[in-house]
């Protein structure tokens, strides 16, 4: 479970995130949407304890990221928008290193690494240095590293950038499986089709403020009440339609 309460981040006179509050239940895939600069990555960095909030709290599995960071991070997997890998480690060594940071006994982490490398189609290149990997392979390895300690919370910032169609397909299946197993997934993405397919609930952030929150059906109902689309509310069908309607409506309120 993820609980965000009154989260705020000020940069001078500008509020990059402005009073964000969310409750995300166990096993939910939460789609976090917004335009570039809306505050999504800043939110995630505060969730992970990488950026100090100006106000508010974040609880990951009941653990406050500010006052109980070690416990919060021990149950959380994180894939940033620009993941970092150690270029001079092989794929196997990279996963073993991360597993060691989480205190996983060596035989167990070796088995987990082998299984993850197989799941992410990296077995054939597992003994090669990560500096030789393609962007998509690095992305898959970084996600494997985020999963090696079997987290109950998974926070993903644009995880599908650079994935080929097969990789993207496999990734969507993986997220569905993890959610079915009870993992809470916080998914920030520009891929509205992916959010539409996977997300149990969706939040739309605009200029630091949460302007919409709910299931796809609930967002459709809201957009139907306020749509400006020619032809009326019956024209609002896809999540892309809904997103444009919601952001357009918010634009008129500023």
mmCIF file of C-alpha atoms in Angstrom:
data_model
loop_
_atom_site.group_PDB
_atom_site.id
_atom_site.type_symbol
_atom_site.label_atom_id
_atom_site.label_comp_id
_atom_site.label_asym_id
_atom_site.label_seq_id
_atom_site.Cartn_x
_atom_site.Cartn_y
_atom_site.Cartn_z
ATOM 1 C CA UNK A 1 0.000 0.000 0.000
ATOM 2 C CA UNK A 2 1.122 3.557 -0.782
ATOM 3 C CA UNK A 3 -0.160 6.553 1.159
ATOM 4 C CA UNK A 4 0.738 10.098 0.100
ATOM 5 C CA UNK A 5 -0.563 12.908 2.281
ATOM 6 C CA UNK A 6 -0.297 16.609 1.532
ATOM 7 C CA UNK A 7 2.926 16.202 -0.441
ATOM 8 C CA UNK A 8 4.461 19.468 -1.597
ATOM 9 C CA UNK A 9 7.718 20.579 -3.157
ATOM 10 C CA UNK A 10 8.587 24.234 -3.627
ATOM 11 C CA UNK A 11 11.402 25.524 -5.794
ATOM 12 C CA UNK A 12 11.549 29.166 -4.835
ATOM 13 C CA UNK A 13 8.139 30.656 -5.494
ATOM 14 C CA UNK A 14 7.059 27.750 -7.702
ATOM 15 C CA UNK A 15 5.242 24.714 -6.324
ATOM 16 C CA UNK A 16 6.406 21.775 -8.443
ATOM 17 C CA UNK A 17 4.073 19.489 -6.460
ATOM 18 C CA UNK A 18 1.176 21.150 -4.684
ATOM 19 C CA UNK A 19 -0.624 19.290 -1.888
ATOM 20 C CA UNK A 20 -0.747 15.830 -3.461
ATOM 21 C CA UNK A 21 -2.740 13.201 -1.535
ATOM 22 C CA UNK A 22 -3.268 9.605 -2.705
ATOM 23 C CA UNK A 23 -4.161 6.218 -1.224
ATOM 24 C CA UNK A 24 -3.153 3.269 -3.406
ATOM 25 C CA UNK A 25 -4.321 -0.158 -2.308
ATOM 26 C CA UNK A 26 -2.331 -3.378 -2.281
ATOM 27 C CA UNK A 27 -2.258 -5.092 -5.682
ATOM 28 C CA UNK A 28 -3.282 -1.950 -7.566
ATOM 29 C CA UNK A 29 -1.568 -0.774 -10.734
ATOM 30 C CA UNK A 30 -1.774 2.993 -10.391
ATOM 31 C CA UNK A 31 -1.264 4.946 -13.607
ATOM 32 C CA UNK A 32 0.313 8.348 -12.916
ATOM 33 C CA UNK A 33 -0.153 10.608 -15.930
ATOM 34 C CA UNK A 34 0.745 14.161 -16.820
ATOM 35 C CA UNK A 35 2.441 16.348 -19.362
ATOM 36 C CA UNK A 36 6.185 17.000 -19.310
ATOM 37 C CA UNK A 37 6.938 19.233 -16.342
ATOM 38 C CA UNK A 38 3.734 18.334 -14.501
ATOM 39 C CA UNK A 39 5.676 17.187 -11.419
ATOM 40 C CA UNK A 40 5.579 13.405 -11.846
ATOM 41 C CA UNK A 41 9.301 12.730 -11.483
ATOM 42 C CA UNK A 42 9.579 15.191 -8.588
ATOM 43 C CA UNK A 43 6.765 13.292 -6.869
ATOM 44 C CA UNK A 44 8.517 9.976 -7.395
ATOM 45 C CA UNK A 45 11.853 11.314 -6.155
ATOM 46 C CA UNK A 46 10.131 12.444 -2.953
ATOM 47 C CA UNK A 47 8.446 9.051 -2.650
ATOM 48 C CA UNK A 48 11.846 7.368 -2.821
ATOM 49 C CA UNK A 49 13.567 9.708 -0.373
ATOM 50 C CA UNK A 50 15.788 11.258 -3.058
ATOM 51 C CA UNK A 51 14.265 14.733 -2.787
ATOM 52 C CA UNK A 52 13.241 16.333 0.494
ATOM 53 C CA UNK A 53 9.592 17.468 0.419
ATOM 54 C CA UNK A 54 8.636 20.958 1.519
ATOM 55 C CA UNK A 55 5.660 19.416 3.306
ATOM 56 C CA UNK A 56 3.713 16.183 3.546
ATOM 57 C CA UNK A 57 4.423 12.503 4.095
ATOM 58 C CA UNK A 58 4.845 9.333 2.050
ATOM 59 C CA UNK A 59 4.171 5.889 3.528
ATOM 60 C CA UNK A 60 5.338 2.816 1.620
ATOM 61 C CA UNK A 61 3.832 -0.324 3.104
ATOM 62 C CA UNK A 62 3.149 1.677 6.261
ATOM 63 C CA UNK A 63 6.743 2.937 6.563
ATOM 64 C CA UNK A 64 7.436 6.681 6.441
ATOM 65 C CA UNK A 65 10.115 7.331 3.811
ATOM 66 C CA UNK A 66 11.511 10.207 5.880
ATOM 67 C CA UNK A 67 11.604 8.677 9.366
ATOM 68 C CA UNK A 68 11.855 4.964 8.530
ATOM 69 C CA UNK A 69 13.661 5.060 5.199
ATOM 70 C CA UNK A 70 15.492 1.741 5.545
ATOM 71 C CA UNK A 71 12.288 -0.216 6.160
ATOM 72 C CA UNK A 72 10.446 1.637 3.388
ATOM 73 C CA UNK A 73 13.174 0.984 0.824
ATOM 74 C CA UNK A 74 13.568 -2.648 1.858
ATOM 75 C CA UNK A 75 10.079 -3.424 0.538
ATOM 76 C CA UNK A 76 10.223 -1.138 -2.503
ATOM 77 C CA UNK A 77 11.604 -1.646 -5.989
ATOM 78 C CA UNK A 78 12.418 1.514 -7.945
ATOM 79 C CA UNK A 79 13.145 2.083 -11.609
ATOM 80 C CA UNK A 80 14.066 5.733 -12.304
ATOM 81 C CA UNK A 81 13.555 7.465 -15.630
ATOM 82 C CA UNK A 82 17.309 7.238 -16.280
ATOM 83 C CA UNK A 83 18.507 4.065 -14.527
ATOM 84 C CA UNK A 84 22.166 3.744 -13.643
ATOM 85 C CA UNK A 85 24.153 0.563 -14.191
ATOM 86 C CA UNK A 86 27.772 -0.185 -13.379
ATOM 87 C CA UNK A 87 29.312 -0.489 -16.826
ATOM 88 C CA UNK A 88 32.186 -2.706 -15.706
ATOM 89 C CA UNK A 89 29.926 -5.354 -14.174
ATOM 90 C CA UNK A 90 28.324 -8.156 -16.133
ATOM 91 C CA UNK A 91 24.570 -8.626 -16.011
ATOM 92 C CA UNK A 92 24.985 -11.458 -13.512
ATOM 93 C CA UNK A 93 27.366 -9.418 -11.356
ATOM 94 C CA UNK A 94 25.036 -6.420 -11.409
ATOM 95 C CA UNK A 95 22.115 -8.420 -10.053
ATOM 96 C CA UNK A 96 24.342 -10.132 -7.505
ATOM 97 C CA UNK A 97 25.625 -6.762 -6.319
ATOM 98 C CA UNK A 98 22.121 -5.338 -5.864
ATOM 99 C CA UNK A 99 20.942 -8.510 -4.152
ATOM 100 C CA UNK A 100 23.856 -8.219 -1.743
ATOM 101 C CA UNK A 101 22.823 -4.661 -0.840
ATOM 102 C CA UNK A 102 19.479 -6.069 0.287
ATOM 103 C CA UNK A 103 21.180 -8.744 2.378
ATOM 104 C CA UNK A 104 19.944 -11.687 0.324
ATOM 105 C CA UNK A 105 22.098 -14.782 1.040
ATOM 106 C CA UNK A 106 24.419 -15.602 -1.845
ATOM 107 C CA UNK A 107 22.888 -18.934 -2.971
ATOM 108 C CA UNK A 108 19.417 -17.379 -2.994
ATOM 109 C CA UNK A 109 20.446 -14.220 -4.822
ATOM 110 C CA UNK A 110 22.341 -16.274 -7.419
ATOM 111 C CA UNK A 111 19.173 -18.281 -8.073
ATOM 112 C CA UNK A 112 17.035 -15.148 -8.218
ATOM 113 C CA UNK A 113 19.492 -13.510 -10.616
ATOM 114 C CA UNK A 114 19.458 -16.561 -12.888
ATOM 115 C CA UNK A 115 15.653 -16.617 -12.918
ATOM 116 C CA UNK A 116 15.334 -12.873 -13.601
ATOM 117 C CA UNK A 117 17.894 -12.955 -16.395
ATOM 118 C CA UNK A 118 15.864 -15.716 -17.994
ATOM 119 C CA UNK A 119 12.574 -13.851 -17.495
ATOM 120 C CA UNK A 120 14.006 -10.756 -19.169
ATOM 121 C CA UNK A 121 15.664 -12.648 -22.059
ATOM 122 C CA UNK A 122 19.159 -11.679 -20.919
ATOM 123 C CA UNK A 123 20.620 -15.121 -20.232
ATOM 124 C CA UNK A 124 22.733 -15.239 -23.390
ATOM 125 C CA UNK A 125 24.377 -11.903 -22.525
ATOM 126 C CA UNK A 126 24.511 -12.398 -18.755
ATOM 127 C CA UNK A 127 28.307 -12.819 -18.733
ATOM 128 C CA UNK A 128 28.990 -9.676 -20.770
ATOM 129 C CA UNK A 129 29.690 -6.195 -19.414
ATOM 130 C CA UNK A 130 26.610 -4.009 -19.195
ATOM 131 C CA UNK A 131 28.407 -1.291 -21.189
ATOM 132 C CA UNK A 132 27.931 -3.545 -24.234
ATOM 133 C CA UNK A 133 24.162 -3.768 -23.762
ATOM 134 C CA UNK A 134 21.654 -1.937 -25.927
ATOM 135 C CA UNK A 135 19.408 0.670 -24.317
ATOM 136 C CA UNK A 136 16.523 -1.781 -24.179
ATOM 137 C CA UNK A 137 18.683 -4.462 -22.578
ATOM 138 C CA UNK A 138 19.903 -1.993 -19.952
ATOM 139 C CA UNK A 139 16.298 -1.058 -19.220
ATOM 140 C CA UNK A 140 15.368 -4.721 -18.746
ATOM 141 C CA UNK A 141 18.364 -5.348 -16.501
ATOM 142 C CA UNK A 142 17.551 -2.296 -14.373
ATOM 143 C CA UNK A 143 14.011 -3.575 -13.911
ATOM 144 C CA UNK A 144 15.362 -7.013 -12.959
ATOM 145 C CA UNK A 145 17.558 -5.312 -10.358
ATOM 146 C CA UNK A 146 14.508 -3.511 -8.964
ATOM 147 C CA UNK A 147 12.786 -6.868 -8.519
ATOM 148 C CA UNK A 148 15.578 -9.030 -7.113
ATOM 149 C CA UNK A 149 14.537 -8.507 -3.479
ATOM 150 C CA UNK A 150 10.891 -9.322 -4.349
ATOM 151 C CA UNK A 151 9.412 -5.974 -3.306
ATOM 152 C CA UNK A 152 5.778 -5.530 -2.306
ATOM 153 C CA UNK A 153 5.808 -1.991 -3.746
ATOM 154 C CA UNK A 154 7.152 -1.173 -7.213
ATOM 155 C CA UNK A 155 7.682 2.439 -8.333
ATOM 156 C CA UNK A 156 8.359 2.921 -12.054
ATOM 157 C CA UNK A 157 9.198 6.191 -13.814
ATOM 158 C CA UNK A 158 8.755 5.830 -17.592
ATOM 159 C CA UNK A 159 9.854 2.176 -17.585
ATOM 160 C CA UNK A 160 9.045 1.398 -21.218
ATOM 161 C CA UNK A 161 11.348 3.903 -22.881
ATOM 162 C CA UNK A 162 13.612 2.031 -25.293
ATOM 163 C CA UNK A 163 11.807 -1.310 -25.116
ATOM 164 C CA UNK A 164 11.100 -3.022 -28.416
ATOM 165 C CA UNK A 165 7.547 -4.311 -29.105
ATOM 166 C CA UNK A 166 8.315 -7.773 -27.697
ATOM 167 C CA UNK A 167 9.965 -6.277 -24.626
ATOM 168 C CA UNK A 168 7.016 -3.945 -24.085
ATOM 169 C CA UNK A 169 4.578 -6.842 -24.422
ATOM 170 C CA UNK A 170 6.517 -8.956 -21.930
ATOM 171 C CA UNK A 171 6.745 -6.013 -19.556
ATOM 172 C CA UNK A 172 2.971 -5.493 -19.571
ATOM 173 C CA UNK A 173 2.437 -9.174 -18.817
ATOM 174 C CA UNK A 174 4.931 -8.954 -15.968
ATOM 175 C CA UNK A 175 3.154 -5.997 -14.356
ATOM 176 C CA UNK A 176 -0.187 -7.777 -14.602
ATOM 177 C CA UNK A 177 1.302 -10.853 -12.945
ATOM 178 C CA UNK A 178 2.966 -8.868 -10.162
ATOM 179 C CA UNK A 179 -0.264 -7.028 -9.380
ATOM 180 C CA UNK A 180 -2.149 -10.341 -9.285
ATOM 181 C CA UNK A 181 0.434 -11.550 -6.755
ATOM 182 C CA UNK A 182 -0.285 -8.538 -4.523
ATOM 183 C CA UNK A 183 2.477 -6.124 -5.552
ATOM 184 C CA UNK A 184 1.407 -2.464 -5.524
ATOM 185 C CA UNK A 185 2.628 -0.793 -8.724
ATOM 186 C CA UNK A 186 3.040 2.980 -9.097
ATOM 187 C CA UNK A 187 3.478 3.514 -12.842
ATOM 188 C CA UNK A 188 4.375 6.924 -14.253
ATOM 189 C CA UNK A 189 4.116 6.768 -18.020
ATOM 190 C CA UNK A 190 3.484 8.784 -21.147
ATOM 191 C CA UNK A 191 2.102 5.654 -22.805
ATOM 192 C CA UNK A 192 -1.620 6.185 -22.417
ATOM 193 C CA UNK A 193 -2.354 2.872 -24.137
ATOM 194 C CA UNK A 194 -0.327 1.038 -21.489
ATOM 195 C CA UNK A 195 -2.076 2.899 -18.670
ATOM 196 C CA UNK A 196 -5.443 2.173 -20.244
ATOM 197 C CA UNK A 197 -4.622 -1.534 -20.508
ATOM 198 C CA UNK A 198 -3.060 -2.055 -17.072
ATOM 199 C CA UNK A 199 -4.095 0.614 -14.586
ATOM 200 C CA UNK A 200 -6.681 -0.212 -11.945
ATOM 201 C CA UNK A 201 -6.811 3.476 -11.036
ATOM 202 C CA UNK A 202 -5.459 6.564 -12.751
ATOM 203 C CA UNK A 203 -4.301 9.940 -11.473
ATOM 204 C CA UNK A 204 -3.655 12.943 -13.707
ATOM 205 C CA UNK A 205 -1.195 15.561 -12.502
ATOM 206 C CA UNK A 206 -1.035 19.010 -14.058
ATOM 207 C CA UNK A 207 1.262 21.798 -12.870
ATOM 208 C CA UNK A 208 1.818 19.967 -9.611
ATOM 209 C CA UNK A 209 -1.840 19.472 -8.804
ATOM 210 C CA UNK A 210 -3.917 16.314 -9.016
ATOM 211 C CA UNK A 211 -6.714 17.249 -11.417
ATOM 212 C CA UNK A 212 -8.335 13.816 -11.792
ATOM 213 C CA UNK A 213 -8.351 10.553 -9.864
ATOM 214 C CA UNK A 214 -10.344 7.376 -10.326
ATOM 215 C CA UNK A 215 -10.966 4.331 -12.431
ATOM 216 C CA UNK A 216 -11.151 4.653 -16.200
ATOM 217 C CA UNK A 217 -14.935 4.459 -15.972
ATOM 218 C CA UNK A 218 -15.024 7.232 -13.371
ATOM 219 C CA UNK A 219 -12.792 9.465 -15.474
ATOM 220 C CA UNK A 220 -15.000 8.851 -18.488
ATOM 221 C CA UNK A 221 -18.042 9.894 -16.473
ATOM 222 C CA UNK A 222 -16.311 13.073 -15.337
ATOM 223 C CA UNK A 223 -15.139 13.956 -18.842
ATOM 224 C CA UNK A 224 -18.661 13.379 -20.180
ATOM 225 C CA UNK A 225 -19.911 16.091 -17.846
ATOM 226 C CA UNK A 226 -17.356 18.696 -18.891
ATOM 227 C CA UNK A 227 -16.251 17.741 -22.416
ATOM 228 C CA UNK A 228 -15.542 20.438 -24.965
ATOM 229 C CA UNK A 229 -15.040 17.932 -27.767
ATOM 230 C CA UNK A 230 -17.147 18.566 -30.892
ATOM 231 C CA UNK A 231 -19.930 16.030 -31.003
ATOM 232 C CA UNK A 232 -20.403 15.901 -27.252
ATOM 233 C CA UNK A 233 -19.481 13.415 -24.546
ATOM 234 C CA UNK A 234 -20.118 10.378 -26.702
ATOM 235 C CA UNK A 235 -16.888 11.262 -28.546
ATOM 236 C CA UNK A 236 -14.786 10.710 -25.421
ATOM 237 C CA UNK A 237 -13.782 7.052 -25.466
ATOM 238 C CA UNK A 238 -10.074 6.357 -25.156
ATOM 239 C CA UNK A 239 -7.790 7.353 -22.313
ATOM 240 C CA UNK A 240 -6.035 9.673 -24.746
ATOM 241 C CA UNK A 241 -9.344 11.460 -25.336
ATOM 242 C CA UNK A 242 -9.944 11.654 -21.607
ATOM 243 C CA UNK A 243 -6.452 12.922 -20.847
ATOM 244 C CA UNK A 244 -6.722 15.707 -23.415
ATOM 245 C CA UNK A 245 -10.155 16.678 -22.133
ATOM 246 C CA UNK A 246 -9.049 16.746 -18.495
ATOM 247 C CA UNK A 247 -5.843 18.660 -19.135
ATOM 248 C CA UNK A 248 -7.668 21.060 -21.438
ATOM 249 C CA UNK A 249 -10.296 21.729 -18.784
ATOM 250 C CA UNK A 250 -7.600 22.319 -16.170
ATOM 251 C CA UNK A 251 -5.811 24.705 -18.519
ATOM 252 C CA UNK A 252 -8.861 26.910 -18.569
ATOM 253 C CA UNK A 253 -8.914 27.110 -14.770
ATOM 254 C CA UNK A 254 -5.458 28.680 -14.423
#
